[in-house]
Short mmCIF file of C-alpha atoms in Angstrom, two decimals:
data_model
loop_
_atom_site.label_atom_id
_atom_site.label_comp_id
_atom_site.label_asym_id
_atom_site.label_seq_id
_atom_site.Cartn_x
_atom_site.Cartn_y
_atom_site.Cartn_z
CA UNK L 63 6.43 24.37 10.45
CA UNK L 64 9.31 21.88 12.52
CA UNK L 65 6.32 20.97 14.68
CA UNK L 66 4.71 19.46 11.64
CA UNK L 67 6.92 17.41 10.35
CA UNK L 68 6.46 14.29 9.64
CA UNK L 69 9.15 11.30 7.79
CA UNK L 70 7.85 10.14 5.36
CA UNK L 71 10.91 8.28 3.75
CA UNK L 72 12.82 6.44 6.40
CA UNK L 73 16.27 5.73 7.20
CA UNK L 74 15.88 2.75 3.94
CA UNK L 75 14.72 4.57 1.41
CA UNK L 76 17.03 7.90 2.13
CA UNK L 77 20.31 5.05 1.80
CA UNK L 78 18.89 4.23 -1.82
CA UNK L 79 19.25 7.81 -2.78
CA UNK L 80 22.88 7.34 -1.81
CA UNK L 81 23.24 5.05 -5.11
CA UNK L 82 21.25 6.30 -7.56
CA UNK L 83 22.11 7.27 -10.97
CA UNK L 84 20.02 9.07 -13.08
CA UNK L 85 19.28 7.01 -17.11
CA UNK L 86 17.08 8.02 -19.23
CA UNK L 87 16.37 8.29 -23.19
CA UNK L 88 14.92 10.99 -25.38
CA UNK L 89 14.88 10.09 -28.90
CA UNK L 90 11.65 12.47 -29.84
CA UNK L 91 13.06 14.27 -32.66
CA UNK L 92 10.89 17.60 -31.13
CA UNK L 93 12.87 17.22 -28.27
CA UNK L 94 16.63 16.35 -29.71
CA UNK L 95 16.24 18.73 -33.07
CA UNK L 96 14.24 22.11 -31.27
CA UNK L 97 13.46 22.46 -27.71
CA UNK L 98 17.02 20.76 -26.39
CA UNK L 99 18.92 23.55 -28.48
CA UNK L 100 17.12 26.22 -27.86
CA UNK L 101 16.80 25.52 -24.07
CA UNK L 102 20.40 25.14 -24.32
CA UNK L 103 20.20 28.77 -25.39
CA UNK L 104 17.66 30.23 -22.85
CA UNK L 105 19.26 28.70 -20.10
CA UNK L 106 22.43 31.23 -20.96
CA UNK L 107 20.65 34.06 -19.55
CA UNK L 108 19.86 32.24 -16.29
CA UNK L 109 22.48 33.92 -13.52
CA UNK L 110 24.24 31.21 -11.70
CA UNK L 111 23.59 31.85 -8.38
CA UNK L 112 19.91 30.25 -9.28
CA UNK L 113 19.09 26.88 -7.81
CA UNK L 114 18.01 24.68 -10.30
CA UNK L 115 14.67 23.47 -7.54
CA UNK L 116 13.70 27.85 -7.94
CA UNK L 117 13.53 26.83 -12.07
CA UNK L 118 11.39 23.64 -11.46
CA UNK L 119 9.11 25.81 -8.64
CA UNK L 120 8.55 28.81 -10.83
CA UNK L 121 8.04 26.69 -13.80
CA UNK L 122 5.19 25.15 -11.68
CA UNK L 123 3.51 28.18 -10.87
CA UNK L 124 3.30 29.15 -14.28
CA UNK L 125 1.20 26.19 -15.13
CA UNK L 126 -0.79 26.34 -12.29
CA UNK L 127 -1.02 29.99 -13.16
CA UNK L 128 -2.79 28.83 -16.62
CA UNK L 129 -5.00 26.61 -14.96
CA UNK L 130 -6.23 29.30 -12.84
CA UNK L 131 -6.42 31.99 -15.14
CA UNK L 132 -8.81 29.90 -17.14
CA UNK L 133 -11.21 29.13 -13.54
CA UNK L 134 -11.47 32.90 -13.48
CA UNK L 135 -12.49 32.98 -17.39
CA UNK L 136 -14.26 29.86 -17.51
CA UNK L 137 -14.61 27.62 -14.00
CA UNK L 138 -17.87 25.37 -15.89
CA UNK L 139 -15.99 25.28 -19.27
CA UNK L 140 -18.94 26.36 -21.02
CA UNK L 141 -17.25 29.41 -22.41
CA UNK L 142 -16.92 27.99 -25.54
CA UNK L 143 -19.91 26.92 -26.43
CA UNK L 144 -21.67 28.43 -29.73
CA UNK L 145 -24.11 30.53 -29.80
CA UNK L 146 -27.88 29.04 -31.47
CA UNK L 147 -26.27 30.62 -35.13
CA UNK L 148 -23.95 28.28 -35.55
CA UNK L 149 -25.62 25.34 -33.37
CA UNK L 150 -29.17 25.62 -34.46
CA UNK L 151 -29.94 24.70 -30.69
CA UNK L 152 -32.04 27.31 -29.53
CA UNK L 153 -32.53 26.54 -25.63
CA UNK L 154 -28.50 25.78 -25.48
CA UNK L 155 -27.46 29.96 -25.12
CA UNK L 156 -23.93 30.93 -26.47
CA UNK L 157 -21.29 31.47 -24.17
CA UNK L 158 -19.77 34.36 -22.60
CA UNK L 159 -16.14 34.00 -24.43
CA UNK L 160 -12.91 34.14 -23.11
CA UNK L 161 -10.86 38.01 -24.09
CA UNK L 162 -8.58 36.68 -26.81
CA UNK L 163 -6.12 38.76 -23.96
CA UNK L 164 -6.52 36.02 -21.39
CA UNK L 165 -5.94 33.52 -23.96
CA UNK L 166 -2.72 35.24 -24.38
CA UNK L 167 -1.13 34.89 -21.11
CA UNK L 168 -2.37 31.33 -21.01
CA UNK L 169 -0.42 30.73 -23.73
CA UNK L 170 2.81 32.63 -22.86
CA UNK L 171 2.50 31.09 -18.49
CA UNK L 172 2.40 27.64 -20.49
CA UNK L 173 5.44 28.71 -22.53
CA UNK L 174 7.30 29.70 -19.53
CA UNK L 175 6.85 26.83 -17.53
CA UNK L 176 7.56 24.68 -20.52
CA UNK L 177 11.17 25.91 -20.65
CA UNK L 178 12.16 26.11 -16.76
CA UNK L 179 11.11 23.01 -17.16
CA UNK L 180 13.23 22.17 -20.06
CA UNK L 181 15.89 23.98 -18.59
CA UNK L 182 15.64 23.30 -14.78
CA UNK L 183 18.84 20.15 -15.40
CA UNK L 184 20.62 22.23 -17.92
CA UNK L 185 21.28 25.08 -15.07
CA UNK L 186 21.98 22.12 -12.46
CA UNK L 187 24.88 20.34 -14.92
CA UNK L 188 25.91 24.44 -15.26
CA UNK L 189 25.51 25.08 -11.40
CA UNK L 190 27.30 21.37 -10.49
CA UNK L 191 24.33 21.60 -7.67
CA UNK L 192 22.95 17.49 -9.49
CA UNK L 193 21.30 15.43 -6.92
CA UNK L 194 18.38 13.09 -6.86
CA UNK L 195 16.29 15.71 -4.55
CA UNK L 196 16.12 17.48 -8.38
CA UNK L 197 14.65 14.67 -9.97
CA UNK L 198 12.19 14.21 -7.09
CA UNK L 199 11.14 17.33 -7.00
CA UNK L 200 10.86 17.55 -10.73
CA UNK L 201 9.66 14.82 -11.63
CA UNK L 202 7.17 14.90 -8.29
CA UNK L 203 5.70 18.21 -9.70
CA UNK L 204 4.60 16.74 -13.20
CA UNK L 205 2.52 14.32 -11.92
CA UNK L 206 0.82 16.79 -10.79
CA UNK L 207 1.43 19.32 -13.62
CA UNK L 208 -0.91 16.20 -15.62
CA UNK L 209 -4.01 17.85 -14.73
CA UNK L 210 -3.49 21.51 -15.00
CA UNK L 211 -2.68 20.99 -18.32
CA UNK L 212 -4.86 18.69 -19.33
CA UNK L 213 -8.04 20.75 -17.80
CA UNK L 214 -6.27 23.56 -19.24
CA UNK L 215 -7.69 22.93 -23.17
CA UNK L 216 -10.91 21.81 -22.30
CA UNK L 217 -11.76 25.75 -22.66
CA UNK L 218 -11.04 25.76 -25.33
CA UNK L 219 -13.40 23.17 -27.47
CA UNK L 220 -16.11 23.94 -23.77
CA UNK L 221 -18.95 21.17 -22.77
CA UNK L 222 -20.74 19.26 -25.42
CA UNK L 223 -23.86 21.53 -25.06
CA UNK L 224 -24.02 22.69 -28.57
CA UNK L 225 -22.75 19.68 -29.64
CA UNK L 226 -19.23 20.27 -31.54
CA UNK L 227 -16.88 18.71 -28.34
CA UNK L 228 -17.10 16.31 -25.84
CA UNK L 229 -19.00 15.77 -22.10
CA UNK L 230 -17.56 16.29 -18.91
CA UNK L 231 -18.04 12.88 -18.36
CA UNK L 232 -15.91 11.92 -21.28
CA UNK L 233 -13.32 14.36 -20.79
CA UNK L 234 -13.00 13.00 -16.75
CA UNK L 235 -12.25 9.28 -18.87
CA UNK L 236 -9.27 11.44 -20.64
CA UNK L 237 -7.92 13.51 -17.63
CA UNK L 238 -7.39 9.24 -16.73
CA UNK L 239 -6.29 8.02 -19.98
CA UNK L 240 -3.24 11.05 -19.25
CA UNK L 241 -2.65 9.86 -15.43
CA UNK L 242 -2.01 6.42 -16.70
CA UNK L 243 -0.08 8.01 -19.65
CA UNK L 244 2.44 9.16 -16.70
CA UNK L 245 2.70 7.04 -14.86
CA UNK L 246 3.34 4.13 -18.03
CA UNK L 247 7.01 6.13 -17.70
CA UNK L 248 7.70 5.71 -14.06
CA UNK L 249 6.40 2.59 -14.12
CA UNK L 250 8.37 1.67 -16.80
CA UNK L 251 11.26 2.29 -15.10
CA UNK L 252 10.55 0.85 -11.64
CA UNK L 253 11.12 -2.22 -13.41
CA UNK L 254 14.41 -1.49 -16.24
CA UNK L 255 16.02 0.94 -14.33
CA UNK L 256 15.70 3.11 -17.72
CA UNK L 257 13.19 6.79 -18.26
CA UNK L 258 12.12 6.88 -21.30
CA UNK L 259 10.91 10.21 -22.05
CA UNK L 260 7.34 9.80 -23.36
CA UNK L 261 7.46 11.78 -27.36
CA UNK L 262 3.73 12.84 -25.95
CA UNK L 263 4.96 15.84 -23.82
CA UNK L 264 7.39 17.99 -25.83
CA UNK L 265 4.23 17.77 -28.56
CA UNK L 266 1.21 18.91 -26.20
CA UNK L 267 3.19 21.58 -24.36
CA UNK L 268 4.51 22.83 -27.89
CA UNK L 269 0.71 22.59 -28.99
CA UNK L 270 -1.03 23.97 -26.02
CA UNK L 271 0.65 26.99 -26.78
CA UNK L 272 0.20 26.89 -30.77
CA UNK L 273 -3.95 26.48 -29.78
CA UNK L 274 -3.92 28.97 -27.37
CA UNK L 275 -2.63 31.63 -29.40
CA UNK L 276 -4.48 30.33 -32.45
CA UNK L 277 -8.08 30.80 -30.18
CA UNK L 278 -6.33 34.78 -29.20
CA UNK L 279 -6.53 35.20 -32.69
CA UNK L 280 -9.19 33.41 -34.17
CA UNK L 281 -11.86 32.38 -30.96
CA UNK L 282 -13.56 30.02 -29.41
CA UNK L 283 -16.08 29.41 -32.00
CA UNK L 284 -13.40 29.11 -34.77
CA UNK L 285 -12.79 25.52 -33.45
CA UNK L 286 -16.80 24.84 -34.53
CA UNK L 287 -16.28 23.33 -38.19
CA UNK L 288 -15.85 19.22 -39.31
CA UNK L 289 -13.07 18.05 -40.16
CA UNK L 290 -12.26 14.74 -42.14
CA UNK L 291 -14.00 11.79 -41.37
CA UNK L 292 -17.54 13.56 -39.88
CA UNK L 293 -15.64 14.93 -36.35
CA UNK L 294 -15.00 18.49 -35.08
CA UNK L 295 -11.35 19.53 -33.94
CA UNK L 296 -12.76 18.64 -30.09
CA UNK L 297 -13.53 14.76 -30.44
CA UNK L 298 -11.26 14.42 -33.27
CA UNK L 299 -7.76 15.59 -30.58
CA UNK L 300 -9.82 13.10 -27.58
CA UNK L 301 -9.15 10.08 -30.37
CA UNK L 302 -5.90 11.03 -30.83
CA UNK L 303 -5.24 11.08 -27.22
CA UNK L 304 -6.32 7.68 -26.76
CA UNK L 305 -4.26 6.68 -30.14
CA UNK L 306 -1.50 8.04 -28.69
CA UNK L 307 -1.47 6.69 -25.12
CA UNK L 308 -3.04 3.08 -25.72
CA UNK L 309 -1.82 2.31 -28.98
CA UNK L 310 1.74 3.84 -28.44
CA UNK L 311 2.90 4.80 -25.22
CA UNK L 312 1.66 1.76 -23.72
CA UNK L 313 2.96 -0.86 -25.99
CA UNK L 314 6.12 0.75 -26.34
CA UNK L 315 6.23 0.12 -22.47
CA UNK L 316 5.72 -2.74 -22.53
CA UNK L 317 7.71 -4.17 -24.99
CA UNK L 318 10.68 -2.30 -23.17
CA UNK L 319 9.74 -4.27 -20.52
CA UNK L 320 9.82 -7.02 -21.80
CA UNK L 321 13.17 -6.92 -22.98
CA UNK L 322 14.62 -6.16 -20.14
CA UNK L 323 13.54 -8.95 -19.03
CA UNK L 324 15.02 -10.68 -22.22
CA UNK L 325 18.14 -9.33 -21.82
CA UNK L 326 18.73 -9.17 -18.41
CA UNK L 327 19.09 -5.12 -18.13
CA UNK L 328 15.90 -4.82 -16.22
CA UNK L 329 14.83 -5.66 -12.26
CA UNK L 330 14.01 -8.75 -13.14
CA UNK L 331 11.23 -8.31 -10.52
CA UNK L 332 8.42 -11.15 -10.03
CA UNK L 333 5.39 -10.83 -12.00
CA UNK L 334 3.08 -9.10 -8.76
CA UNK L 335 6.00 -7.60 -7.95
CA UNK L 336 6.27 -5.27 -11.59
CA UNK L 337 2.71 -4.93 -11.14
CA UNK L 338 2.44 -3.74 -7.79
CA UNK L 339 3.19 0.13 -8.53
CA UNK L 340 -0.31 0.30 -10.60
CA UNK L 341 -2.52 -0.96 -8.03
CA UNK L 342 -2.91 1.95 -6.07
CA UNK L 343 -4.02 3.49 -9.92
CA UNK L 344 -6.07 1.50 -10.49
CA UNK L 345 -7.95 1.63 -7.01
CA UNK L 346 -8.71 5.91 -7.35
CA UNK L 347 -9.57 5.00 -10.52
CA UNK L 348 -11.99 2.25 -9.85
CA UNK L 349 -13.67 4.60 -6.97
CA UNK L 350 -13.62 8.08 -7.94
CA UNK L 351 -16.37 6.10 -11.28
CA UNK L 352 -18.16 4.79 -8.31
CA UNK L 353 -18.92 8.71 -7.56
CA UNK L 354 -19.21 9.76 -10.51
CA UNK L 355 -21.53 6.92 -11.53
CA UNK L 356 -23.48 6.89 -8.52
CA UNK L 357 -24.09 10.46 -7.63
CA UNK L 358 -27.28 11.42 -7.20
CA UNK L 359 -26.90 15.08 -8.31
CA UNK L 360 -24.51 13.69 -11.33
CA UNK L 361 -21.70 15.72 -9.42
CA UNK L 362 -20.08 15.51 -12.54
CA UNK L 363 -21.99 18.06 -14.48
CA UNK L 364 -22.22 20.60 -11.26
CA UNK L 365 -18.93 20.89 -10.58
CA UNK L 366 -16.01 18.70 -13.67
CA UNK L 367 -13.41 21.67 -12.60
CA UNK L 368 -13.32 20.68 -8.85
CA UNK L 369 -13.59 16.67 -9.71
CA UNK L 370 -10.90 16.71 -12.04
CA UNK L 371 -8.68 18.93 -9.81
CA UNK L 372 -9.53 16.20 -7.06
CA UNK L 373 -8.74 13.05 -9.39
CA UNK L 374 -5.73 14.76 -10.90
CA UNK L 375 -4.49 15.80 -6.80
CA UNK L 376 -5.28 12.43 -5.75
CA UNK L 377 -2.72 10.51 -8.79
CA UNK L 378 -0.11 12.86 -8.21
CA UNK L 379 0.50 12.01 -4.35
CA UNK L 380 0.50 8.00 -5.77
CA UNK L 381 2.78 8.69 -8.38
CA UNK L 382 4.83 10.81 -6.47
CA UNK L 383 5.50 7.95 -3.91
CA UNK L 384 6.03 5.78 -7.34
CA UNK L 385 9.14 7.55 -8.20
CA UNK L 386 10.42 7.37 -4.90
CA UNK L 387 10.96 3.80 -4.93
CA UNK L 388 11.70 3.62 -8.42
CA UNK L 389 14.44 6.22 -7.54
CA UNK L 390 15.62 4.72 -4.05
CA UNK L 391 15.23 1.15 -5.68
CA UNK L 392 12.59 -0.31 -2.66
CA UNK L 393 9.46 -1.80 -2.62
CA UNK L 394 6.54 0.23 -4.26
CA UNK L 395 3.90 0.43 -1.49
CA UNK L 396 0.76 -2.00 -2.39
CA UNK L 397 -1.86 0.16 -0.92
CA UNK L 398 -1.23 4.16 -1.44
CA UNK L 399 -2.42 5.53 2.15
CA UNK L 400 -4.29 8.18 1.27
CA UNK L 401 -7.11 5.54 -0.57
CA UNK L 402 -8.31 5.27 2.65
CA UNK L 403 -10.38 8.27 2.84
CA UNK L 404 -10.30 8.58 -1.09
CA UNK L 405 -12.46 5.42 -1.03
CA UNK L 406 -14.40 6.08 2.05
CA UNK L 407 -15.83 10.04 0.86
CA UNK L 408 -16.26 7.86 -2.83
CA UNK L 409 -18.78 5.65 -1.66
CA UNK L 410 -20.70 8.10 1.06
CA UNK L 411 -20.78 10.21 -2.32
CA UNK L 412 -21.77 7.22 -4.20
CA UNK L 413 -24.30 5.73 -2.93
CA UNK L 414 -25.37 7.66 0.31
CA UNK L 415 -28.36 9.75 -2.20
CA UNK L 416 -27.46 12.98 -0.91
CA UNK L 417 -28.77 16.51 -1.42
CA UNK L 418 -26.70 18.81 -3.46
CA UNK L 419 -25.51 20.43 -1.16
CA UNK L 420 -24.78 18.39 1.41
CA UNK L 421 -22.55 16.64 -2.05
CA UNK L 422 -21.28 19.64 -2.90
CA UNK L 423 -19.65 19.79 0.62
CA UNK L 424 -18.71 16.66 0.63
CA UNK L 425 -16.22 17.55 -2.38
CA UNK L 426 -15.43 21.02 -1.93
CA UNK L 427 -13.86 19.68 2.00
CA UNK L 428 -12.26 16.18 0.42
CA UNK L 429 -10.71 18.51 -1.99
CA UNK L 430 -9.15 20.77 0.18
CA UNK L 431 -8.53 18.01 2.54
CA UNK L 432 -6.78 16.09 -0.33
CA UNK L 433 -4.50 19.27 -1.47
CA UNK L 434 -3.36 20.07 2.37
CA UNK L 435 -1.98 16.45 2.60
CA UNK L 436 -0.32 16.04 -0.87
CA UNK L 437 0.85 19.69 0.44
CA UNK L 438 2.15 18.43 3.19
CA UNK L 439 4.21 15.38 1.96
CA UNK L 440 5.89 17.44 -0.79
CA UNK L 441 7.07 19.41 2.09
CA UNK L 442 8.40 17.21 4.45
CA UNK L 443 10.02 14.86 1.38
CA UNK L 444 11.56 17.48 0.26
CA UNK L 445 12.80 18.76 4.15
CA UNK L 446 13.15 15.37 4.79
CA UNK L 447 15.88 14.99 1.34
CA UNK L 448 17.56 18.38 1.87
CA UNK L 449 18.56 17.02 5.35
CA UNK L 450 19.45 13.83 4.22
CA UNK L 451 21.86 15.74 1.15
CA UNK L 452 23.25 18.26 3.16
CA UNK L 453 21.86 20.51 0.68
CA UNK L 454 19.17 23.65 0.68
CA UNK L 455 16.02 22.94 -1.56
CA UNK L 456 16.03 26.38 -3.14
CA UNK L 457 19.57 27.60 -2.48
CA UNK L 458 23.25 26.40 -4.48
CA UNK L 459 24.39 27.53 -0.62
CA UNK L 460 24.47 24.68 2.12
CA UNK L 461 23.55 25.20 5.47
CA UNK L 462 26.36 26.37 7.87
CA UNK L 463 28.31 28.15 4.80
CA UNK L 464 28.52 32.53 5.59
CA UNK L 465 25.94 34.80 4.56
CA UNK L 466 25.95 35.11 0.40
CA UNK L 467 27.50 37.94 -0.38
CA UNK L 468 26.10 40.65 -2.95
CA UNK L 469 25.93 38.60 -6.81
CA UNK L 470 27.86 38.80 -9.30
CA UNK L 471 31.35 40.63 -7.31
CA UNK L 472 34.05 38.67 -7.22
CA UNK L 473 33.58 36.97 -3.77
CA UNK L 474 30.15 36.00 -5.08
CA UNK L 475 32.04 34.28 -7.43
CA UNK L 476 34.74 32.79 -5.78
CA UNK L 477 31.57 31.43 -3.53
CA UNK L 478 30.16 30.25 -6.08
CA UNK L 479 32.63 28.55 -7.59
CA UNK L 480 33.69 26.58 -4.01
CA UNK L 481 29.18 25.56 -4.12
CA UNK L 482 30.01 23.69 -7.41
CA UNK L 483 33.33 21.95 -5.65
CA UNK L 484 31.60 20.48 -2.29
CA UNK L 485 27.86 19.73 -3.81
CA UNK L 486 29.71 17.94 -6.90
CA UNK L 487 30.02 14.31 -5.57
CA UNK L 488 32.68 11.43 -6.04
CA UNK L 489 31.22 10.33 -8.99
CA UNK L 490 32.20 11.42 -12.14
CA UNK L 491 30.00 13.75 -13.37
CA UNK L 492 28.81 11.97 -17.22
CA UNK L 493 28.74 9.36 -15.40
CA UNK L 494 25.77 10.54 -13.20
CA UNK L 495 24.56 12.22 -16.20
CA UNK L 496 24.50 14.88 -14.60
CA UNK L 497 20.75 15.28 -12.90
CA UNK L 498 19.02 16.48 -10.04
CA UNK L 499 15.93 17.88 -12.05
CA UNK L 500 15.86 16.41 -15.87
CA UNK L 501 15.53 18.07 -18.68
CA UNK L 502 11.69 17.19 -19.37
#
């Protein structure tokens, strides 16, 4: 692994992390009055020797796990297709419903993912192990989780073969809308210096758990009914996503950025520097749609799940770099490196008039390439940050310390106290807000 290592950050960015102070505002009533009190109790169950980044990683793996479960049982998003006696469409067969037990597991995995993501920052404060790496690791994985969380909801309602849901292209648009919502929060922080935590995250996670548990009890055909305005639940949820993201999140972010310029509290960047972080994602979106709309085989209909995953992974790689830049207070790159192969592949897929087998090979091979690229980037950045701060990413024991003793022993307690003292920064913990892993 050492031979494959590459220093993606460099000395300038690493130096920027040395002066970083975490600053966020969370005004969500669900977060303040329900989730945080709950997490405050849950974190007490976590042993003090468990590193916060380990909680973050396990939580992310649960998130991936709930997506993989649905991938196994509903790869093509057709399990929710209503049978002909409900859809009244004789030539569209009903899907094979996902077993109720699987929906329960999906709900449990999502709940555990949300809970671990909520307590990692609290664990960092308990153990005095807060570092910028924690926040970067947390938010970096969150950017990748957007595809796993959002695409999983589509399995509840399925494709629009039965005319009760939305088609894969509309779902693709929903995904990009969610990506931009996530990006907006960090673009906002890039310009204001403050992370305004969106209300939608906790509501969507709790709502997802409730949705999956309800589906486990009543089945997927339960969602094939009219609601107010002659809409079905699937299309209605699509409308709510757009209203929440484009109608609330984006305007509020723009207002906060405007206020930071007006009051002189933000970074006061020139206009083109302020919008610089948006360029790569806009280009990724534009060329992704070139492939989707120009495909000779309608590749999005053929394999929507892989196309969804590919888009989410490309976005995550771009977004991670923005998070690094806003945390280190360095200039965001105008054109993300991952765009070079992405644009080439999208142009080939959109204009080369490929056969179905060749286009699928292009899709699967590029998806594997992007996955390995993003994993390599993440591993190398974590190693680079860990070396810079003199820590182990997934252990509270610093490099070079004596071998660990049995957890729970008197010696372990003494060693743990030493680690807390060594990991404390010169600044007061309240000034730092003690966050290497934030609570959301």
